[in-house]
Coordinates of C-alpha atoms in Angstrom, one line a residue:
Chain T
X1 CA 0.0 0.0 0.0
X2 CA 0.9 3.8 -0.5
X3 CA 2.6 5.6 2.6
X4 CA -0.9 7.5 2.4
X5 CA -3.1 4.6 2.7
X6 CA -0.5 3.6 5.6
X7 CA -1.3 6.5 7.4
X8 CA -4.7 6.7 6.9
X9 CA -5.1 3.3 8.1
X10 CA -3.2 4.0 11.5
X11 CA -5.5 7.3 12.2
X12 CA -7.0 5.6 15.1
X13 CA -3.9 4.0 16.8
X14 CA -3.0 5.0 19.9
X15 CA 0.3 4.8 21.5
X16 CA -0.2 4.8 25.1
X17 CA 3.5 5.9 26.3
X18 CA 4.0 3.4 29.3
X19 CA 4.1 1.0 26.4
X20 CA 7.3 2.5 25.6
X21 CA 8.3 3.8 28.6
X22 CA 12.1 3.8 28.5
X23 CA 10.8 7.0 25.4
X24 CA 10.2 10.6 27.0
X25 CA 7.4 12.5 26.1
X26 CA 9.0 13.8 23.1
X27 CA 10.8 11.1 21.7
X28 CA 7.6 8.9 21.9
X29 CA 5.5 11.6 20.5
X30 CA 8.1 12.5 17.5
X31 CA 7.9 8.0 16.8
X32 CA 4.6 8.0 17.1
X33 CA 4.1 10.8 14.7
X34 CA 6.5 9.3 12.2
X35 CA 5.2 5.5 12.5
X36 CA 1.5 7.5 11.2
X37 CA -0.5 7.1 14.4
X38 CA -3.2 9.0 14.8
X39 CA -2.9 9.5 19.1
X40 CA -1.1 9.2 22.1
X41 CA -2.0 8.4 25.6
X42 CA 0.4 10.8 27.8
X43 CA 1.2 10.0 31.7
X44 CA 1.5 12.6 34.2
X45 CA 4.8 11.7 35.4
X46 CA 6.5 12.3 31.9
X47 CA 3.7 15.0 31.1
X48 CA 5.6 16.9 34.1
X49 CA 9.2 16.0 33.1
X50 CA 8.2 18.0 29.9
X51 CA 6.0 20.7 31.3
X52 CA 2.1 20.9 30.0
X53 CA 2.7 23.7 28.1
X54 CA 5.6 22.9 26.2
X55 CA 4.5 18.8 25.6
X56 CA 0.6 20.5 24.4
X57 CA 2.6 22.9 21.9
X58 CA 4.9 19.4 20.6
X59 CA 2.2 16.7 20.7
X60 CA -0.3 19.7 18.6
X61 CA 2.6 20.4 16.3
X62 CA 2.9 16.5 15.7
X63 CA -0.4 16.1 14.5
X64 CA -1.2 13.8 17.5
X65 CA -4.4 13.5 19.4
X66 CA -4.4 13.1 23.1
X67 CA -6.5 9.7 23.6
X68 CA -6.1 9.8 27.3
X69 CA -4.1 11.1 30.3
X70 CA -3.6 8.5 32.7
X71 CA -4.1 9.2 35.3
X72 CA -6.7 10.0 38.2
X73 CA -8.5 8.7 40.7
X74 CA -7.3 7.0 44.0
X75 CA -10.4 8.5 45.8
X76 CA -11.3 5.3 48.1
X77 CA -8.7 6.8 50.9
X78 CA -11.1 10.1 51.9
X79 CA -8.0 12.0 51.8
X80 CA -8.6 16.1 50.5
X81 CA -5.3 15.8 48.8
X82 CA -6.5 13.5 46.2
X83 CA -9.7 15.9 45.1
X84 CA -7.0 18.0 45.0
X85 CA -4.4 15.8 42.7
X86 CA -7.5 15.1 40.5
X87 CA -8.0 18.8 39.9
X88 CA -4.6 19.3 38.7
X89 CA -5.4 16.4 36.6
X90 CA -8.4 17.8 34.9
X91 CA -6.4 21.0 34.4
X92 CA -3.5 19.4 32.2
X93 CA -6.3 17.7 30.3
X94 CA -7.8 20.8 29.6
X95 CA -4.3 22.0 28.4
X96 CA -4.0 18.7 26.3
X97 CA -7.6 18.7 24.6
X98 CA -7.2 15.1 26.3
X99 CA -10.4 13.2 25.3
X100 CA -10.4 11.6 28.7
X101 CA -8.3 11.9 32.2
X102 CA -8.9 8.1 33.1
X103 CA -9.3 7.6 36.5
X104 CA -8.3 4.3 38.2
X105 CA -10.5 4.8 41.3
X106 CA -8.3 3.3 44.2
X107 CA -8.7 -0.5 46.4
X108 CA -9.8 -0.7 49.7
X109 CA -8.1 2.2 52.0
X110 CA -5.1 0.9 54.3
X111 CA -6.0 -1.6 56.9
X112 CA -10.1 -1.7 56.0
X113 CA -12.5 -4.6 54.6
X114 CA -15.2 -2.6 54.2
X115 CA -15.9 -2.6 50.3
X116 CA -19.5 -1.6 50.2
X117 CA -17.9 1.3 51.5
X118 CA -14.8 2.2 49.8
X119 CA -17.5 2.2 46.1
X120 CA -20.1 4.7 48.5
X121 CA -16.7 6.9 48.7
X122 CA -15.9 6.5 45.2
X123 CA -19.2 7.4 43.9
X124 CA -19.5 10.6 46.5
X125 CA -16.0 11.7 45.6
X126 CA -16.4 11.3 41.8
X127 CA -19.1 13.3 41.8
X128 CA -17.7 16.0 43.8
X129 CA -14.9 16.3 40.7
X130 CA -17.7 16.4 37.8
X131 CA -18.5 20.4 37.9
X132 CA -15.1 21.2 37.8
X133 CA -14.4 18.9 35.2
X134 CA -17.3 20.3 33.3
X135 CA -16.1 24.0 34.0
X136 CA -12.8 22.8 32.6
X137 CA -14.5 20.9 29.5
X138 CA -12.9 17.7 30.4
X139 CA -14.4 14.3 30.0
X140 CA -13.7 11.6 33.2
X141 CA -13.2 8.3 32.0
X142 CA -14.1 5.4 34.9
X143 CA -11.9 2.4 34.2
X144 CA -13.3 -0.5 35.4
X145 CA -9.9 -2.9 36.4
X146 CA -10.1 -6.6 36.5
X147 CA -11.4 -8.2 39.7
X148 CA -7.8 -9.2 40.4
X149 CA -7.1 -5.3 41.6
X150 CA -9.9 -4.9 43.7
X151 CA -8.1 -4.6 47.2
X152 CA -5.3 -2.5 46.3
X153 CA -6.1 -1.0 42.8
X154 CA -9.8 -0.4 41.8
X155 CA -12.6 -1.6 43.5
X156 CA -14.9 -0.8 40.5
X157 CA -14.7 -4.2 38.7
X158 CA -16.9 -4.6 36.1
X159 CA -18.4 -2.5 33.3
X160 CA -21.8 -2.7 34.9
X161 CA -20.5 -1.4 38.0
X162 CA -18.9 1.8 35.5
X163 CA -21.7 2.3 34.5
X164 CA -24.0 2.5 37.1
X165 CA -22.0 5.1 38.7
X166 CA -21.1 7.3 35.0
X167 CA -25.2 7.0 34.3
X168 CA -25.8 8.9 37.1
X169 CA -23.1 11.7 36.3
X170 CA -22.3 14.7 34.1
X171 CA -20.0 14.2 31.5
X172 CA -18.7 11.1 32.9
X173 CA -18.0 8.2 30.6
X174 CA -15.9 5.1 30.9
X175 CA -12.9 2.8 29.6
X176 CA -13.7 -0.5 27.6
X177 CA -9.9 -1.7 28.2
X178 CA -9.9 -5.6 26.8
X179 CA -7.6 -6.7 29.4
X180 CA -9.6 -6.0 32.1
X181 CA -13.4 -7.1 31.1
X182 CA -12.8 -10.0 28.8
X183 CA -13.6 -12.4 30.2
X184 CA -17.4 -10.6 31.8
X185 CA -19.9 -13.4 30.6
X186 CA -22.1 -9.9 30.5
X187 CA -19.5 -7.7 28.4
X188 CA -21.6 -7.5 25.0
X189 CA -24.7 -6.3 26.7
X190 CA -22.8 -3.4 29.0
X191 CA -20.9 -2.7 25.8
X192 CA -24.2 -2.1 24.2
X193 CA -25.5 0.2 26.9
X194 CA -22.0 1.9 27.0
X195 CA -23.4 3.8 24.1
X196 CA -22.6 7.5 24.2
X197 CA -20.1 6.8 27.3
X198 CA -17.5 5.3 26.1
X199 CA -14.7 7.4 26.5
X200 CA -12.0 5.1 25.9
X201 CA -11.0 1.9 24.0
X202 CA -7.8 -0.1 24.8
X203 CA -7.0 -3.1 23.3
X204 CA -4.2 -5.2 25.4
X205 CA -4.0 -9.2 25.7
X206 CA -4.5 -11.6 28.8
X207 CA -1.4 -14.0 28.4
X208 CA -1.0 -17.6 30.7
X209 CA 1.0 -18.1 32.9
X210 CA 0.3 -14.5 34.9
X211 CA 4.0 -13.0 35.7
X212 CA 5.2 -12.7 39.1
X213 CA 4.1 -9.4 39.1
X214 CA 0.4 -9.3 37.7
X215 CA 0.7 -5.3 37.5
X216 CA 3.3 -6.4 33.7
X217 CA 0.4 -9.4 33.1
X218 CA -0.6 -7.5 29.8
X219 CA 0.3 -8.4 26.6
X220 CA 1.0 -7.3 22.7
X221 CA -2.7 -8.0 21.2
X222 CA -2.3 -11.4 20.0
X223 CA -0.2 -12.7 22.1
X224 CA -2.7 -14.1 24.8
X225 CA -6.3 -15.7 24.8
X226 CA -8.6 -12.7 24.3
X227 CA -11.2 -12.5 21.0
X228 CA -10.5 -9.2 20.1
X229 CA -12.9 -8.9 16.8
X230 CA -15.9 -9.4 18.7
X231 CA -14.9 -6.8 21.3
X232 CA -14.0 -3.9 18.8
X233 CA -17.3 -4.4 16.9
X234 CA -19.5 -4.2 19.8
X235 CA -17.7 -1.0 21.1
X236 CA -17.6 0.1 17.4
X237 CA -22.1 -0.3 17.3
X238 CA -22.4 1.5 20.3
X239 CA -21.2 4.7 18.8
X240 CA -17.9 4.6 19.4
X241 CA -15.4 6.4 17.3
X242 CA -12.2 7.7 18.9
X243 CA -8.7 6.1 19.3
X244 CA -7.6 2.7 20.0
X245 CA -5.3 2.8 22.6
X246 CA -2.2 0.1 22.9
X247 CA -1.3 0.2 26.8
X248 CA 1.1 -2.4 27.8
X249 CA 2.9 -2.9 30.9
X250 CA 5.2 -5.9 30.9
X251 CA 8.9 -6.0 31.8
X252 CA 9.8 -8.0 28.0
X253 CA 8.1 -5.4 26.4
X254 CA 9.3 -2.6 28.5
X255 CA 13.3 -4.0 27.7
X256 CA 12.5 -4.0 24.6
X257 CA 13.8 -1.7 21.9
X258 CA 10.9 0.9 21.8
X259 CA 11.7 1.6 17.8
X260 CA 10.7 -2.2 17.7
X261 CA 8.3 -2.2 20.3
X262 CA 6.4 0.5 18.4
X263 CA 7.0 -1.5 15.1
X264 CA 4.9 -4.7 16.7
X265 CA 2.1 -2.1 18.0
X266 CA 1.6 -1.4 14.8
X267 CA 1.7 -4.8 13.3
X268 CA -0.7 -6.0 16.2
X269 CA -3.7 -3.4 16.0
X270 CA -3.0 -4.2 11.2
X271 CA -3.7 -7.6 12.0
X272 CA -6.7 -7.3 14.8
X273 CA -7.6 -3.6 14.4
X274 CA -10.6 -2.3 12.6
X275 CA -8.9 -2.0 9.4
Chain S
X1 CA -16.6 -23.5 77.4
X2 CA -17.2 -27.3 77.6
X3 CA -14.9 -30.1 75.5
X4 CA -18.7 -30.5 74.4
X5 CA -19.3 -26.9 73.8
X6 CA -16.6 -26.4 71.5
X7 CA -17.5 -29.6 69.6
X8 CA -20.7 -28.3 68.7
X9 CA -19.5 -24.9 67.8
X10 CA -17.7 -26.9 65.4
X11 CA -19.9 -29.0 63.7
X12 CA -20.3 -26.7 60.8
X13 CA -16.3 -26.6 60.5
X14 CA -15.0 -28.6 57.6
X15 CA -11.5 -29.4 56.9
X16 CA -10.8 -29.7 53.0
X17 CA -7.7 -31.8 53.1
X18 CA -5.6 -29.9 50.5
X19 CA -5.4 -27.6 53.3
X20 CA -3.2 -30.2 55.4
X21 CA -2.1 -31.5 52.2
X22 CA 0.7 -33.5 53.7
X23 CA -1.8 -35.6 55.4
X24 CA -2.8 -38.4 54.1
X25 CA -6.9 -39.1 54.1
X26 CA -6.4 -41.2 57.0
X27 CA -4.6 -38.7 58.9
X28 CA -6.8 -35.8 58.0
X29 CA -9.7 -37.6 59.4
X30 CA -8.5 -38.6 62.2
X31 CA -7.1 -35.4 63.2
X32 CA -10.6 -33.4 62.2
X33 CA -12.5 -35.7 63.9
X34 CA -10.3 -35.3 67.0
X35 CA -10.0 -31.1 66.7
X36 CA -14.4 -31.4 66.9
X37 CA -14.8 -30.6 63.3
X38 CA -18.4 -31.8 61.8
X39 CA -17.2 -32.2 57.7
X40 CA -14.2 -33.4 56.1
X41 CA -13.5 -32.2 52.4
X42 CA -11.9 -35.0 50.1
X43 CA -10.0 -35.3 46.9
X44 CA -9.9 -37.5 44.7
X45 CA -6.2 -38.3 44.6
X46 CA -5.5 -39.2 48.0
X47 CA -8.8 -40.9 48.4
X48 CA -7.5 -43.3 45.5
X49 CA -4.7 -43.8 47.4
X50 CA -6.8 -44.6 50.5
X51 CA -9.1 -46.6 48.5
X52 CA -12.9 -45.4 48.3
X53 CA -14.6 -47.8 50.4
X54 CA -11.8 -48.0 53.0
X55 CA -12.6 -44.1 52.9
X56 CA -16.2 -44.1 53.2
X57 CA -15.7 -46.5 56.1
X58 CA -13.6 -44.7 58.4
X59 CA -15.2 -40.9 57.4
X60 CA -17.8 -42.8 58.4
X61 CA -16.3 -44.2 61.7
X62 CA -15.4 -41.4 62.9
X63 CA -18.2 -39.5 62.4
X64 CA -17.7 -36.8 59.7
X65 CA -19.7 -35.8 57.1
X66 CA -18.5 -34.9 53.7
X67 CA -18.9 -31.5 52.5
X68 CA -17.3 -31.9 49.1
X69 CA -15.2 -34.1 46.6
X70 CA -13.1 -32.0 44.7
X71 CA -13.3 -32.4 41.7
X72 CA -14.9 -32.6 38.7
X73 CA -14.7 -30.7 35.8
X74 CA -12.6 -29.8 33.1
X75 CA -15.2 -30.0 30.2
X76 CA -14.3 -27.1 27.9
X77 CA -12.0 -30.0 25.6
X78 CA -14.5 -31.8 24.4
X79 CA -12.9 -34.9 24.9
X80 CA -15.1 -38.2 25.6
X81 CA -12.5 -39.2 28.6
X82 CA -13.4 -35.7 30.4
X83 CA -16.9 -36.9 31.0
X84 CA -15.8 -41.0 32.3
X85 CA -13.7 -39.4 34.8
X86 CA -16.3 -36.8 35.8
X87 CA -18.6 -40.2 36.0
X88 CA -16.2 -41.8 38.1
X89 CA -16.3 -39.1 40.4
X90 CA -19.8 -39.2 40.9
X91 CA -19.4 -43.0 41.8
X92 CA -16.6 -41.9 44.3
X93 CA -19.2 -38.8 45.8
X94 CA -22.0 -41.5 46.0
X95 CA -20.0 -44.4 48.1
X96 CA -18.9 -41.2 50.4
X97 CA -22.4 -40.1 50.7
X98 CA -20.3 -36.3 49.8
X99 CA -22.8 -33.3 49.8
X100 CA -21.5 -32.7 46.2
X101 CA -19.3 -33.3 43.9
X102 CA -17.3 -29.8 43.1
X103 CA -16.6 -28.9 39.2
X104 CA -14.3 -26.9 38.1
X105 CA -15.5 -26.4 34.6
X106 CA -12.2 -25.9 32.6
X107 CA -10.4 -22.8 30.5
X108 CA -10.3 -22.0 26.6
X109 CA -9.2 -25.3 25.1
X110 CA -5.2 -25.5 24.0
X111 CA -4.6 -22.7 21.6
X112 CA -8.2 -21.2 20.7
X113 CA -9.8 -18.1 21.7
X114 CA -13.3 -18.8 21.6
X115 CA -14.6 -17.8 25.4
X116 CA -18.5 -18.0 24.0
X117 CA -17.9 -21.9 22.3
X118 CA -16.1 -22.7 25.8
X119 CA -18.5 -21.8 27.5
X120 CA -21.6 -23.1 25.7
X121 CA -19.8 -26.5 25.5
X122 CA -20.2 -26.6 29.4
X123 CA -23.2 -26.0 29.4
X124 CA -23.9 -28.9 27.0
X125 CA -21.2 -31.2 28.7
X126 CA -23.0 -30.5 32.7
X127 CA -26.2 -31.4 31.0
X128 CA -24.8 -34.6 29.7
X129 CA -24.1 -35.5 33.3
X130 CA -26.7 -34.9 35.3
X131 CA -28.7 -37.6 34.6
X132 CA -26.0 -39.8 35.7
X133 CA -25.3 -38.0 39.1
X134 CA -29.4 -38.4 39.4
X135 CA -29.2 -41.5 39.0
X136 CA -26.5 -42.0 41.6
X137 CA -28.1 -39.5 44.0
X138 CA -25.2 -37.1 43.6
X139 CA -25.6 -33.1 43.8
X140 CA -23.2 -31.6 41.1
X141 CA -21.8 -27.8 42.1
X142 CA -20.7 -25.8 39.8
X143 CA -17.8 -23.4 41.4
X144 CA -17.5 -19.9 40.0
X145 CA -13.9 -19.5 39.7
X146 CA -12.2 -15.5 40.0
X147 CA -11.9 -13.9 36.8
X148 CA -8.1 -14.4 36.9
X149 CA -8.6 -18.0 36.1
X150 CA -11.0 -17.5 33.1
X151 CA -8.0 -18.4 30.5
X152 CA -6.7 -21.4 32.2
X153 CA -9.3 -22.8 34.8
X154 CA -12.6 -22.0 34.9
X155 CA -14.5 -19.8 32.3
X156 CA -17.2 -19.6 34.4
X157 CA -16.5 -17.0 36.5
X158 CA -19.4 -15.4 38.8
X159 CA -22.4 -16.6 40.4
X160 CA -24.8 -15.2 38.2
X161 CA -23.1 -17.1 35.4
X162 CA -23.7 -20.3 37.2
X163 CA -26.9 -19.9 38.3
X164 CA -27.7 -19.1 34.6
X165 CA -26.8 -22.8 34.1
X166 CA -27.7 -24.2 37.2
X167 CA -31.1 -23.5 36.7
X168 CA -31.6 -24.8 33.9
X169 CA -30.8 -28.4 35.0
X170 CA -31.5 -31.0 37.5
X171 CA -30.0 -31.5 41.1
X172 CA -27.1 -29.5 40.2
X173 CA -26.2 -26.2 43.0
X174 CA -23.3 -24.2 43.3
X175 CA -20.2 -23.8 44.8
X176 CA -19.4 -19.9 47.1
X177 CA -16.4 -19.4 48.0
X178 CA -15.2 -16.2 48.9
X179 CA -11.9 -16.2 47.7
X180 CA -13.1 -16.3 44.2
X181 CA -16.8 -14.0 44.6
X182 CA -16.3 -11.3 46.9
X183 CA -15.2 -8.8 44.5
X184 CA -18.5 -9.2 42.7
X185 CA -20.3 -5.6 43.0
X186 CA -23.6 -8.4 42.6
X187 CA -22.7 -10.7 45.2
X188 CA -25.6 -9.8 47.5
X189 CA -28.3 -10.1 44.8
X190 CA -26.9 -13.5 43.4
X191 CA -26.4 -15.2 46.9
X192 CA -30.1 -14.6 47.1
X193 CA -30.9 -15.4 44.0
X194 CA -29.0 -19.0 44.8
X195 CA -31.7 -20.1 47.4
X196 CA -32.0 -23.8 47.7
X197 CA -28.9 -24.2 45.0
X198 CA -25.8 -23.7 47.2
X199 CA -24.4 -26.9 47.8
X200 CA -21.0 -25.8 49.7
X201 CA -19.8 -23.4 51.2
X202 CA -16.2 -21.7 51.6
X203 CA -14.6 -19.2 53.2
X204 CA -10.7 -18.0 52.0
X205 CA -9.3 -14.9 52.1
X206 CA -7.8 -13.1 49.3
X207 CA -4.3 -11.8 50.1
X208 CA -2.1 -8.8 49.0
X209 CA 0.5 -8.8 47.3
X210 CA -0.6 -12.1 45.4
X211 CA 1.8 -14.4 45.5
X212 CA 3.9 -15.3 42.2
X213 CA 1.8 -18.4 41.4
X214 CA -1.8 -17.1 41.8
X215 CA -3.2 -21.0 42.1
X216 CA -1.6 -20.5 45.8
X217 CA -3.5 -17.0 46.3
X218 CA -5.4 -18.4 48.8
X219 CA -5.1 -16.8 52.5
X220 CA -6.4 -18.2 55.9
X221 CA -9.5 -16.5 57.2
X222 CA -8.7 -13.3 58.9
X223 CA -5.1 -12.4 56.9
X224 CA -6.7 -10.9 54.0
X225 CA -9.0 -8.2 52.5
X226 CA -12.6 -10.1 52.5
X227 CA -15.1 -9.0 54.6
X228 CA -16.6 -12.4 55.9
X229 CA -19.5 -11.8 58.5
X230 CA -22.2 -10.2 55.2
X231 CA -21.3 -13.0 53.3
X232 CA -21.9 -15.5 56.0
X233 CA -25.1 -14.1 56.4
X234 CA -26.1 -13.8 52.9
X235 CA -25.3 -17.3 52.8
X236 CA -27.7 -17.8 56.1
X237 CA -30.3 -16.3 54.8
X238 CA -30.6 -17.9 51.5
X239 CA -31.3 -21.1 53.9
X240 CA -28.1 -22.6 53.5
X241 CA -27.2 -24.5 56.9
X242 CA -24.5 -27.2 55.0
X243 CA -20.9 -27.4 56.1
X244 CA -18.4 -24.4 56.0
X245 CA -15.6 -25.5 54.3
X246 CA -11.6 -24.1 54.4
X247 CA -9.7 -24.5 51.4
X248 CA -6.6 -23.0 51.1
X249 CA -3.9 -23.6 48.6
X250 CA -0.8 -21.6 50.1
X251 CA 2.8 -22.7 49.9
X252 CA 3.6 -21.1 53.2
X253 CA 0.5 -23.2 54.9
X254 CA 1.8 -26.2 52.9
X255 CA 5.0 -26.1 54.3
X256 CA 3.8 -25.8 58.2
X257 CA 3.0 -28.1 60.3
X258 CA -0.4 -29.9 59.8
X259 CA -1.4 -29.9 63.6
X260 CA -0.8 -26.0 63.9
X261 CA -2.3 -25.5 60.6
X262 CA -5.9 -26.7 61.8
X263 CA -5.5 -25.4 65.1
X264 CA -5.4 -21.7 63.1
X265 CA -8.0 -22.6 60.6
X266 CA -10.2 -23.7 64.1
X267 CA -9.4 -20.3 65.6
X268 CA -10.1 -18.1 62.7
X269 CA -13.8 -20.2 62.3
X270 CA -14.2 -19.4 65.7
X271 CA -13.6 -15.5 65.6
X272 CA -14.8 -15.5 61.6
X273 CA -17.2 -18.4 61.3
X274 CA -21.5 -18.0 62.1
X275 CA -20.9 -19.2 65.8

């Protein structure tokens, strides 16, 4: 195919940057620009390292979209300085044109069982972010994370559970992230009532046997057990028309060269993208 | 209290022998029936090497019940020898008189990615079975493994999935076990929902950070993040009054002794259990 056709073909992809993370801000968003991606998904900690300002001006001047910044959230804890940590979020968004701050929503708070509660506090705290989020004109994306975070990473767990909370919330949508919700015997149907929310679409692969470290369990797409077609045409008929975001952590990928990396990424989302 | 006090605080108390896995079946009776436990769980390895009816004869002599033979299962192949060994275990669960036989349904099959065609195929499979465990007066219980496992052990993975199947056929219940539901944001609704079909109950804890192999996840009672005493009840209230069973696959509980292993799992049952 032409380098056009190329190019027009990879106007969805997303890089997410921790898939590349040994990259700074600029050297993933100069790759990404030159591999013909459409996006990128930016981190805070890098985002910083660059300065908003300076990383809004490069990633704009790249011809890049900002699919996500990653991240928010840790609001199960109670404490003010999180509110706080999520307003700074919402700002660099704003300064991005992010589509989305995603916000990973926090596990059960230090020392406590009491998981009915720590979703009550998530739900309260949530919503007291959504006006200034709306003042700021920033979407808040609720990633569900699989059940196997739910002490000490995200105690929302399901899509269902995303949704019920986003439903009853301004301008609050959610992630589909594969990895996480595969497996959910009820995934098609909250895919299909997703419609309109969905902020977010990740595609990233469940590979056997988990590492020793199932924070770096995700894989390339194809390189694990998940059905990816089936999953990027339900999200695709409920509306859904943003960038497909590659976010891997895994210590093989992450010692990887990133030139080659990057190359496989976009290999990958040719072979189970939507074409 | 009473020698006879504590005895029948503990009839409800179950020991499943992987727990004191370097017992044999003879020893793990013998010590449970000592301790003032009311249920012994079996598998079907060491009962094998006990022999079934020498099994059956001294559970029986020392006055234990049997919660649960574990297991069943692994129907997601296809293979014609998966369902002769899930008949011989219903042979095995009838000459114990076991409350049920425990099934473990089975991951994707080798190499394919089709979660849906797994998935129907043990619904199929099950249904193939039951008449045979009707015939032998055996309950089969279909155990909901944790999301984790969906690639590799079990793709059905919450309750409401297994009540979905459980209804549909005869004499077969399921399996709760805490360790592998209590993430579940539906928990409350399904437990409910499973009057009159919960044929065992289990209480482990889910511990952080897991542990390298997440088949030995599996925490005593009381060192983890699970909230026991609503799930207890839940399991009350849907008019369950069977054994309470502790299962716990743990390296570092594997490797202590046996004696001081039950004298922990009877302590936590005493501050954790329905008393």
């Amino acid at each position: 195919m032409s380098a056009r056709e190329g190019q027009a073909e990879l106007a969805r992809l997303s890089l997410n940057q921790m898939t590349t993370r040994r990259w700074s801000l600029p050297e993933a968003v100069e790759a990404s620009a030159r591999a013909g991606l459409g996006g990128i998904g930016v981190w805070r900690e890098p985002l910083a390292a660059t300065g908003v300002a300076a990383a809004a001006k490069l990633i704009r001047d790249a011809g890049l979209g900002v699919s996500s910044l990653c991240r928010g959230g840790f609001l199960t804890s109670g404490k003010p300085a999180a509110l706080d940590d999520n307003r700074r979020a919402i700002d660099e968004a704003a300064a991005l044109d992010a589509a989305c701050v995603v916000l990973v929503v926090g596990g059960l708070p230090d020392g406590s069982r009491d998981l009915v509660g720590a979703r009550a506090r998530v739900a309260e705290t949530v919503g007291e972010l959504t006006p200034y989020a709306a003042e700021a004109g920033v979407r808040l994306a609720l990633e569900p994370l699989h059940p196997m975070y739910c002490a000490d990473r995200s105690v929302l767990s399901t899509l269902a559970q995303a949704l019920d909370l986003a439903e009853q919330l301004d301008r609050v949508g959610v992630v589909v992230d594969t990895f996480h919700v595969w497996w959910d015997p009820d995934l098609p149907a909250q895919i299909a009532r997703a419609s309109g929310r969905i902020s977010s679409y990740q595609i990233c692969d469940w590979i056997t046997p988990l590492p020793a470290d199932v924070l770096l369990a995700r894989g390339l797409p194809g390189d694990g057990h998940i059905d990816f077609a089936p999953i990027t045409a339900a999200v695709a008929a409920a509306g859904y028309t943003g960038h497909i975001e590659v976010e891997i952590f895994n210590q093989q990928v992450w010692d990887a060269d990133p030139d080659q990396v990057l190359a496989a990424v976009v290999e990958r989302y040719r072979a189970l993208g939507p074409a």
